[in-house]
Coordinates of C-alpha atoms and ligand atoms in Angstrom, one line a residue:
X1 CA -29.4 -7.0 -0.6
X2 CA -32.1 -5.6 1.9
X3 CA -33.7 -7.6 4.7
X4 CA -37.0 -7.0 6.0
X5 CA -37.4 -7.8 9.7
X6 CA -40.9 -7.8 11.6
X7 CA -40.9 -7.6 15.6
X8 CA -41.1 -11.2 17.1
X9 CA -43.7 -12.4 19.5
X10 CA -41.6 -15.4 20.5
X11 CA -38.4 -17.1 19.5
X12 CA -38.1 -21.0 20.4
X13 CA -36.4 -24.0 19.4
X14 CA -32.8 -25.7 19.4
X15 CA -30.6 -24.3 17.0
X16 CA -27.0 -25.3 15.4
X17 CA -24.6 -22.6 14.5
X18 CA -21.5 -22.5 12.0
X19 CA -18.0 -23.4 13.1
X20 CA -16.0 -21.0 15.2
X21 CA -14.2 -18.5 13.0
X22 CA -11.2 -18.1 15.0
X23 CA -10.6 -21.8 15.4
X24 CA -11.3 -22.8 11.8
X25 CA -8.7 -20.1 10.7
X26 CA -6.1 -21.7 12.7
X27 CA -6.8 -25.2 12.1
X28 CA -6.5 -24.6 8.3
X29 CA -3.3 -22.6 8.6
X30 CA -1.8 -25.1 10.8
X31 CA -3.1 -28.1 8.8
X32 CA -1.5 -26.5 5.8
X33 CA 2.0 -26.9 7.3
X34 CA 1.6 -30.3 8.9
X35 CA 3.0 -33.6 7.6
X36 CA 0.2 -35.6 6.5
X37 CA -3.5 -34.9 6.0
X38 CA -5.9 -33.1 8.4
X39 CA -9.5 -33.7 8.4
X40 CA -11.4 -30.6 9.9
X41 CA -15.3 -31.1 10.8
X42 CA -17.6 -28.0 11.1
X43 CA -15.2 -25.7 9.7
X44 CA -16.7 -22.2 9.5
X45 CA -19.1 -21.5 6.4
X46 CA -18.3 -17.7 6.7
X47 CA -16.4 -16.0 3.8
X48 CA -13.7 -15.0 6.1
X49 CA -12.3 -18.7 6.7
X50 CA -12.8 -19.4 3.0
X51 CA -10.4 -16.5 2.3
X52 CA -8.0 -18.5 4.5
X53 CA -8.9 -21.4 2.3
X54 CA -8.0 -19.6 -0.9
X55 CA -4.9 -18.5 0.4
X56 CA -3.8 -21.9 1.4
X57 CA -4.9 -23.2 -2.0
X58 CA -2.8 -20.6 -3.8
X59 CA 0.1 -21.4 -1.9
X60 CA 0.0 -24.9 -3.4
X61 CA -1.8 -27.1 -0.9
X62 CA -4.5 -29.2 -1.9
X63 CA -7.6 -28.5 0.0
X64 CA -11.3 -30.7 -0.3
X65 CA -14.6 -29.3 0.6
X66 CA -17.3 -31.7 1.3
X67 CA -20.1 -29.5 3.2
X68 CA -18.4 -28.5 6.2
X69 CA -15.8 -30.7 6.2
X70 CA -12.4 -29.6 5.0
X71 CA -9.6 -32.1 4.3
X72 CA -6.1 -30.5 3.7
X73 CA -3.3 -32.4 2.2
X74 CA -0.1 -31.0 3.3
X75 CA 3.7 -31.7 2.8
X76 CA 5.2 -30.3 6.2
X77 CA 6.8 -27.1 7.4
X78 CA 8.4 -26.3 3.8
X79 CA 5.5 -27.6 1.6
X80 CA 4.1 -24.1 0.5
X81 CA 5.1 -22.8 -3.1
X82 CA 5.4 -19.4 -3.9
X83 CA 2.0 -18.1 -5.3
X84 CA 1.5 -16.9 -8.7
X85 CA -1.1 -14.2 -7.9
X86 CA -1.7 -12.0 -4.9
X87 CA -3.3 -13.7 -2.0
X88 CA -6.4 -12.2 -1.1
X89 CA -7.5 -12.2 2.5
X90 CA -10.8 -10.5 1.6
X91 CA -12.6 -8.8 4.7
X92 CA -10.7 -11.0 7.0
X93 CA -8.2 -9.4 9.4
X94 CA -7.4 -12.7 11.0
X95 CA -6.2 -14.2 7.7
X96 CA -4.0 -11.2 6.8
X97 CA -2.5 -11.0 10.3
X98 CA -2.0 -14.5 11.0
X99 CA -1.0 -15.8 7.4
X100 CA 1.8 -12.8 7.4
X101 CA 3.4 -14.7 10.2
X102 CA 3.7 -17.8 8.2
X103 CA 4.5 -16.0 5.0
X104 CA 7.4 -14.0 6.4
X105 CA 9.4 -17.1 7.0
X106 CA 8.8 -18.5 3.6
X107 CA 11.9 -18.8 1.1
X108 CA 9.9 -16.4 -1.4
X109 CA 8.2 -13.0 -1.6
X110 CA 4.3 -12.9 -1.6
X111 CA 1.8 -10.1 -1.8
X112 CA -1.4 -10.3 0.5
X113 CA -4.3 -7.9 0.0
X114 CA -7.8 -7.3 1.0
X115 CA -11.1 -5.8 0.6
X116 CA -11.7 -2.0 1.0
X117 CA -12.4 -2.2 4.8
X118 CA -9.3 -4.3 5.2
X119 CA -7.2 -1.9 3.3
X120 CA -8.0 0.6 5.8
X121 CA -6.9 -1.6 9.0
X122 CA -3.6 -1.3 10.5
X123 CA -0.9 -3.8 10.0
X124 CA 1.9 -2.2 11.8
X125 CA 0.9 -3.9 14.9
X126 CA 2.4 -7.0 13.2
X127 CA 4.9 -5.5 11.1
X128 CA 6.9 -4.2 14.1
X129 CA 7.3 -7.7 15.8
X130 CA 8.0 -9.3 12.4
X131 CA 10.7 -6.9 11.6
X132 CA 12.4 -7.6 14.8
X133 CA 12.4 -11.4 14.0
X134 CA 14.3 -10.3 10.7
X135 CA 11.5 -10.3 8.4
X136 CA 11.0 -7.8 5.5
X137 CA 7.7 -6.3 5.0
X138 CA 6.5 -3.4 2.8
X139 CA 3.0 -1.9 3.3
X140 CA 0.9 1.0 1.9
X141 CA 2.1 4.1 3.9
X142 CA 4.1 1.6 6.1
X143 CA 1.0 0.6 7.7
X144 CA -1.9 -0.5 5.5
X145 CA -2.5 -3.7 3.1
X146 CA -1.4 -4.7 0.6
X147 CA 1.7 -6.2 2.4
X148 CA 4.5 -7.4 0.3
X149 CA 6.5 -10.0 2.4
X150 CA 9.9 -10.7 1.7
X151 CA 10.1 -14.2 3.2
X152 CA 13.3 -15.5 4.7
X153 CA 15.1 -17.3 7.7
X154 CA 13.5 -15.5 11.2
X155 CA 15.1 -15.4 14.8
X156 CA 13.0 -15.9 17.9
X157 CA 12.2 -13.0 20.0
X158 CA 10.5 -12.0 23.5
X159 CA 7.7 -9.8 22.6
X160 CA 5.4 -8.0 25.0
X161 CA 2.0 -7.2 23.0
X162 CA 1.3 -3.5 23.1
X163 CA -2.4 -3.9 22.6
X164 CA -4.5 -7.0 23.6
X165 CA -4.8 -8.8 20.3
X166 CA -4.9 -12.5 19.7
X167 CA -4.3 -11.8 16.3
X168 CA -1.0 -10.3 16.7
X169 CA -0.1 -12.9 19.3
X170 CA -0.9 -15.6 16.7
X171 CA 1.2 -14.0 14.2
X172 CA 4.4 -13.8 16.3
X173 CA 3.7 -17.6 17.4
X174 CA 3.2 -18.6 13.9
X175 CA 6.6 -16.9 12.8
X176 CA 8.2 -18.4 15.6
X177 CA 7.3 -21.8 14.3
X178 CA 10.0 -21.3 11.9
X179 CA 12.8 -19.6 13.9
X180 CA 15.4 -21.5 15.6
X181 CA 14.9 -21.5 19.6
X182 CA 12.5 -20.1 22.0
X183 CA 9.7 -17.4 21.0
X184 CA 8.2 -15.8 23.9
X185 CA 4.8 -13.6 23.7
X186 CA 3.7 -11.8 26.6
X187 CA 0.3 -10.3 27.0
X188 CA -1.0 -8.0 29.8
X189 CA -4.6 -8.9 29.0
X190 CA -5.2 -12.7 28.5
X191 CA -6.5 -12.8 24.9
X192 CA -8.2 -15.9 23.3
X193 CA -6.0 -18.7 23.4
X194 CA -7.2 -20.9 20.6
X195 CA -3.7 -20.7 18.9
X196 CA -1.7 -22.2 22.0
X197 CA -4.4 -25.1 22.0
X198 CA -4.3 -25.8 18.4
X199 CA -0.4 -25.6 18.3
X200 CA -0.3 -28.2 21.0
X201 CA -2.9 -30.3 19.1
X202 CA -0.5 -30.3 16.4
X203 CA 2.3 -31.4 18.2
X204 CA 4.2 -28.2 18.5
X205 CA 6.1 -27.6 21.6
X206 CA 4.5 -24.8 23.5
X207 CA 4.1 -23.9 27.2
X208 CA 2.6 -21.2 29.1
X209 CA 4.9 -19.7 31.8
X210 CA 3.8 -18.9 35.4
X211 CA 3.8 -15.2 35.2
X212 CA 5.6 -14.1 38.3
X213 CA 9.1 -15.2 37.5
X214 CA 10.6 -15.8 34.0
X215 CA 14.2 -16.0 34.7
X216 CA 14.2 -19.5 35.8
X217 CA 13.4 -21.8 32.6
X218 CA 13.3 -24.7 35.0
X219 CA 10.4 -23.8 36.7
X220 CA 8.0 -23.7 33.4
X221 CA 4.8 -25.4 33.4
X222 CA 2.8 -26.9 30.6
X223 CA -0.3 -25.1 29.4
X224 CA -2.8 -25.8 32.1
X225 CA -5.7 -28.5 31.4
X226 CA -8.8 -26.7 30.5
X227 CA -10.3 -27.5 33.8
X228 CA -6.9 -26.0 35.4
X229 CA -7.3 -22.9 33.4
X230 CA -11.0 -22.4 34.5
X231 CA -10.0 -22.3 38.0
X232 CA -6.7 -20.2 37.6
X233 CA -8.2 -17.5 35.5
X234 CA -8.7 -15.2 38.5
X235 CA -5.4 -15.7 40.0
X236 CA -3.6 -15.2 36.8
X237 CA -5.4 -11.9 36.2
X238 CA -3.8 -10.4 39.4
X239 CA -0.2 -11.8 39.1
X240 CA 1.8 -10.0 36.6
X241 CA 5.4 -10.0 35.7
X242 CA 8.0 -7.4 35.4
X243 CA 6.5 -6.4 32.1
X244 CA 3.0 -6.2 33.6
X245 CA 2.0 -9.5 31.4
X246 CA -0.5 -12.0 33.2
X247 CA 0.3 -14.5 30.6
X248 CA 3.5 -15.6 28.9
X249 CA 3.5 -18.1 26.2
X250 CA 6.7 -19.9 25.0
X251 CA 7.2 -21.7 22.0
X252 CA 10.3 -23.7 20.6
X253 CA 11.2 -23.6 16.9
X254 CA 11.5 -24.8 14.7
X255 CA 8.5 -27.0 14.9
X256 CA 7.1 -30.1 13.2
X257 CA 3.3 -30.4 13.2
X258 CA 1.6 -33.4 12.4
X259 CA -1.8 -33.8 10.4
X260 CA -5.1 -34.5 12.5
X261 CA -8.8 -35.0 12.8
X262 CA -10.4 -32.1 14.5
X263 CA -13.9 -30.8 15.0
X264 CA -14.4 -26.9 15.3
X265 CA -16.9 -25.9 17.9
X266 CA -19.8 -23.6 16.9
X267 CA -19.0 -19.9 17.3
X268 CA -19.9 -18.5 20.6
X269 CA -19.7 -14.8 18.7
X270 CA -22.4 -16.0 16.7
X271 CA -24.5 -17.5 19.4
X272 CA -24.1 -13.9 20.9
X273 CA -27.0 -12.5 18.5
X274 CA -29.5 -15.3 19.6
X275 CA -28.5 -14.9 23.1
X276 CA -29.6 -11.2 23.2
X277 CA -32.6 -12.3 20.7
X278 CA -33.8 -14.7 23.3
X279 CA -33.5 -12.3 26.3
X280 CA -35.3 -9.5 24.3
X281 CA -38.3 -11.3 23.0
X282 CA -40.9 -12.2 25.3
X283 CA -41.7 -15.7 26.1
X284 CA -38.5 -16.9 24.5
X285 CA -36.7 -20.1 25.2
X286 CA -33.6 -21.3 23.2
X287 CA -31.1 -23.8 22.9
X288 CA -27.9 -23.2 21.2
X289 CA -25.9 -26.4 20.6
X290 CA -22.3 -27.5 20.6
X291 CA -20.8 -23.8 21.3
X292 CA -17.2 -23.3 21.9
X293 CA -16.9 -22.4 25.6
X294 CA -13.1 -21.6 25.8
X295 CA -13.0 -19.9 28.9
X296 CA -10.8 -16.9 27.1
X297 CA -14.0 -16.2 25.1
X298 CA -17.1 -17.4 27.6
X299 CA -16.7 -13.9 29.6
X300 CA -19.9 -13.3 27.4
X301 CA -21.6 -15.9 29.6
X302 CA -20.5 -14.6 32.8
X303 CA -21.4 -11.1 31.7
X304 CA -24.7 -11.9 30.8
X305 CA -25.1 -14.1 34.4
X306 CA -24.0 -11.2 36.2
X307 CA -26.4 -8.7 34.9
X308 CA -29.3 -11.0 35.6
X309 CA -29.7 -13.0 32.4
X310 CA -31.1 -16.5 32.7
X311 CA -28.6 -18.5 30.8
X312 CA -27.4 -22.1 31.6
X313 CA -25.2 -24.6 30.2
X314 CA -26.7 -27.7 30.7
X315 CA -24.0 -29.9 29.0
X316 CA -20.4 -29.5 28.5
X317 CA -17.5 -31.8 27.2
X318 CA -13.8 -31.2 26.1
X319 CA -12.8 -32.0 22.3
X320 CA -9.4 -31.2 20.9
X321 CA -8.6 -29.1 24.1
X322 CA -11.4 -27.0 23.4
X323 CA -14.8 -26.9 25.8
X324 CA -17.8 -27.5 24.1
X325 CA -21.3 -27.2 25.4
X326 CA -25.1 -26.5 25.1
X327 CA -26.4 -22.9 26.1
X328 CA -29.9 -22.3 27.1
X329 CA -31.5 -18.9 27.2
X330 CA -34.9 -17.4 28.1
X331 CA -36.5 -14.2 28.1
X332 CA -35.9 -11.8 30.7
X333 CA -35.2 -8.2 31.7
X334 CA -31.4 -7.5 32.7
X335 CA -30.1 -5.0 34.7
X336 CA -27.3 -3.6 32.5
X337 CA -23.9 -2.5 34.0
X338 CA -20.1 -1.5 32.9
X339 CA -18.0 -3.1 30.5
X340 CA -14.2 -1.9 30.8
X341 CA -10.7 -3.0 30.9
X342 CA -10.2 -6.7 30.5
X343 CA -13.8 -7.3 30.2
X344 CA -13.9 -5.1 27.1
X345 CA -11.0 -6.9 25.4
X346 CA -13.0 -10.3 26.3
X347 CA -16.1 -9.4 24.9
X348 CA -14.9 -7.0 21.8
X349 CA -16.5 -8.9 19.2
X350 CA -19.9 -9.1 21.1
X351 CA -19.9 -5.4 22.1
X352 CA -22.3 -4.4 19.0
X353 CA -25.1 -6.8 20.0
X354 CA -24.6 -6.2 23.7
X355 CA -25.0 -2.5 23.2
X356 CA -28.4 -3.3 21.6
X357 CA -29.0 -5.0 25.0
X358 CA -28.0 -2.4 26.9
X359 CA -30.5 0.2 25.4
X360 CA -33.4 -2.3 26.6
X361 CA -31.7 -2.9 30.0
X362 CA -33.1 -1.5 33.2
X363 CA -30.1 0.9 34.0
X364 CA -28.4 0.9 30.6
X365 CA -24.7 0.0 29.8
X366 CA -21.6 2.1 29.9
X367 CA -18.7 0.5 27.5
X368 CA -15.3 1.9 28.1
X369 CA -11.5 1.1 27.1
X370 CA -13.2 0.1 23.6
X371 CA -10.6 1.9 21.4
X372 CA -9.7 -1.2 19.4
X373 CA -13.7 -1.1 18.2
X374 CA -12.8 1.7 16.0
X375 CA -10.5 -0.2 13.7
X376 CA -12.5 -3.4 13.5
X377 CA -14.4 -4.1 10.1
X378 CA -16.1 -0.7 10.7
X379 CA -15.5 1.9 13.3
X380 CA -18.0 0.2 15.4
X381 CA -18.7 2.8 18.0
X382 CA -19.5 4.9 15.0
X383 CA -21.7 2.4 13.1
X384 CA -23.7 1.3 16.4
X385 CA -24.5 4.9 17.3
X386 CA -25.5 5.7 13.6
X387 CA -28.0 2.8 13.7
X388 CA -29.0 3.8 17.1
X389 CA -29.9 7.3 15.7
X390 CA -32.0 5.9 13.2
X391 CA -34.3 4.1 15.5
X392 CA -34.4 6.9 17.9
X393 CA -32.1 5.6 20.8
X394 CA -30.2 8.1 22.8
X395 CA -26.4 7.3 23.2
X396 CA -23.4 9.3 24.3
X397 CA -20.5 8.5 22.4
X398 CA -17.0 8.8 23.8
X399 CA -13.5 8.4 22.1
X400 CA -13.3 4.7 23.5
X401 CA -16.8 3.7 24.0
X402 CA -20.4 4.8 24.8
X403 CA -22.8 5.2 27.5
X404 CA -26.4 4.0 26.7
X405 CA -29.4 5.0 29.0
X406 CA -31.5 2.1 29.5
X407 CA -35.4 1.2 29.3
X408 CA -35.4 2.9 25.7
X409 CA -38.2 2.4 23.4
X410 CA -37.0 0.8 20.2
X411 CA -38.6 2.3 16.9
X412 CA -38.6 0.7 13.5
X413 CA -35.8 2.0 11.0
X414 CA -34.3 1.6 8.2
X415 CA -30.5 0.2 9.0
X416 CA -27.6 -0.1 7.5
X417 CA -24.8 -2.7 7.9
X418 CA -22.2 -0.4 6.4
X419 CA -20.8 -3.4 5.1
X420 CA -20.0 -5.0 8.5
X421 CA -21.3 -8.6 9.6
X422 CA -21.6 -7.8 13.3
X423 CA -23.5 -4.8 12.6
X424 CA -26.0 -6.2 10.1
X425 CA -26.5 -9.0 12.6
X426 CA -26.7 -6.8 15.9
X427 CA -29.5 -4.5 14.1
X428 CA -31.2 -7.4 12.9
X429 CA -31.6 -8.4 16.6
X430 CA -32.9 -4.9 17.7
X431 CA -35.4 -5.0 14.7
X432 CA -37.2 -7.9 16.5
X433 CA -37.5 -5.7 19.5
X434 CA -38.7 -2.9 17.4
X435 CA -42.5 -1.3 17.1
X436 CA -43.0 -2.1 13.6
X437 CA -41.2 -3.4 10.4
X438 CA -37.3 -2.6 9.9
X439 CA -35.3 -3.1 7.1
X440 CA -31.3 -3.6 7.0
X441 CA -29.4 -2.6 3.7
X442 CA -26.0 -4.4 2.8
X443 CA -27.4 -7.3 4.8
X444 CA -25.1 -9.9 2.9
X445 CA -22.3 -8.6 5.0
X446 CA -23.5 -11.4 7.6
X447 CA -21.9 -14.0 5.4
X448 CA -18.4 -13.0 6.3
X449 CA -18.9 -14.9 9.7
X450 CA -22.4 -16.4 9.4
X451 CA -24.2 -17.0 6.2
X452 CA -27.0 -19.0 7.7
X453 CA -28.1 -16.1 9.8
X454 CA -30.9 -14.8 8.1
X455 CA -32.4 -18.4 7.4
X456 CA -32.0 -19.5 10.9
X457 CA -33.6 -15.9 12.3
X458 CA -36.4 -16.4 9.9
X459 CA -36.9 -20.2 10.9
X460 CA -37.1 -19.1 14.6
X461 CA -39.5 -16.1 14.1
Ligands
LIG501 C1 -9.7 -12.8 16.5 C2 -9.1 -11.6 17.5 C3 -9.8 -10.5 17.8 C4 -11.1 -10.4 17.2 C5 -11.3 -11.1 15.8 C6 -10.7 -12.6 15.8 C7 -8.7 -14.0 16.5 O1 -8.9 -9.4 17.2 O2 -11.9 -9.3 17.1 O3 -12.4 -11.2 15.4 O4 -9.4 -14.9 15.8 O5 -7.7 -13.9 17.0 P1 -7.9 -9.0 17.5 O6 -6.5 -9.7 17.7 O7 -7.7 -7.8 16.8 O8 -8.3 -8.2 18.9

């Protein structure tokens, strides 16, 4: 599908976005192992989260969908049945990596595959800790999907994440749900904590340990409340344990989960496209409603504020342990800056659209430490640079980032999504700021996380 985008004169109005992709995956997977029914409202409409539902169904769990409300009827931790066919994770790294932790503990063998893009993404990052827990997994070239997972009894481990990855953290904790005893995951960079919050909501025994001293289990603390975690973030960033971890999560298995009613906040990573659009297009004023503002995700807002963006959060509340609020943005020019180290990890999904903003900013944008971008749905350093070149934007590409000079003129261009949802949407936003009509090929890729994107965009312009 080819989309045509004309430059916008003004964007205004209030918009509602689909449910958060990360949270939807986690709620569906955990609900499928709970005792009793779970009702999930505002479940993501994206194809990725429907790949997760398809896997859950293939494991013998009844799933009803009514609009964006998903009801999952499950039979507890041992309620899955061996699937008759391959499980298909589609384009979704979260589905394959997180489901693998659960499949590794089942009393059956399963095979999970993905599309062409997913088949090129590394799975050794989950295979290694799962093998330490006793799992037997085969992969193409010992690294890539499809995975053949010979499920069986697992034992708990104490695992330090070698890369900042919430998917790997989740995979280990999900496997730990079935292991007898304490599973610990240590992370040197605090990644999104939706898994910890969701596990607590479903009734699992999970704690966040103070990172200075883990040798005295009696000094364990419960996970901080949302408000506490907001204030403790700076401190936790500086206090590391022997292994260099700022965050240590402890889960007691085997777990028993209880079915629940849950509401998914709207996706801040989807909101990012409209935040940047509002900043770029003159006279814009947008309100984005009910967006997830979990502190491990909202570095986006802190970063935008730090470069002079007029972004405000007029309303905020806590729902199922997650913060939800409205975000308001107005057109303004922004300074630009540097994204590196922990901030890069915190903004990983937003970097393509922030790169677009960087090219329009006053001083430009430098992105460092973003080697993980090279192994997303596409090599996002390469695909951003390819589209920049088409629109005449100068960029210096480095192995783990890019240097984008500011105050550049956006020329209309024929873009390609290269099959990557976030590239499709990032360059649709760039096209709003261009000097003529642009096109985006393979625009249907946006449906992976945000099928409503094109309709919402055209309703605003
Ligand atoms: C996700 C974690 C991130 C992110 C992805 C969703 C999650 O991936 O890029 O879109 O839901 O846990 P990594 O764990 O590979 O960093």
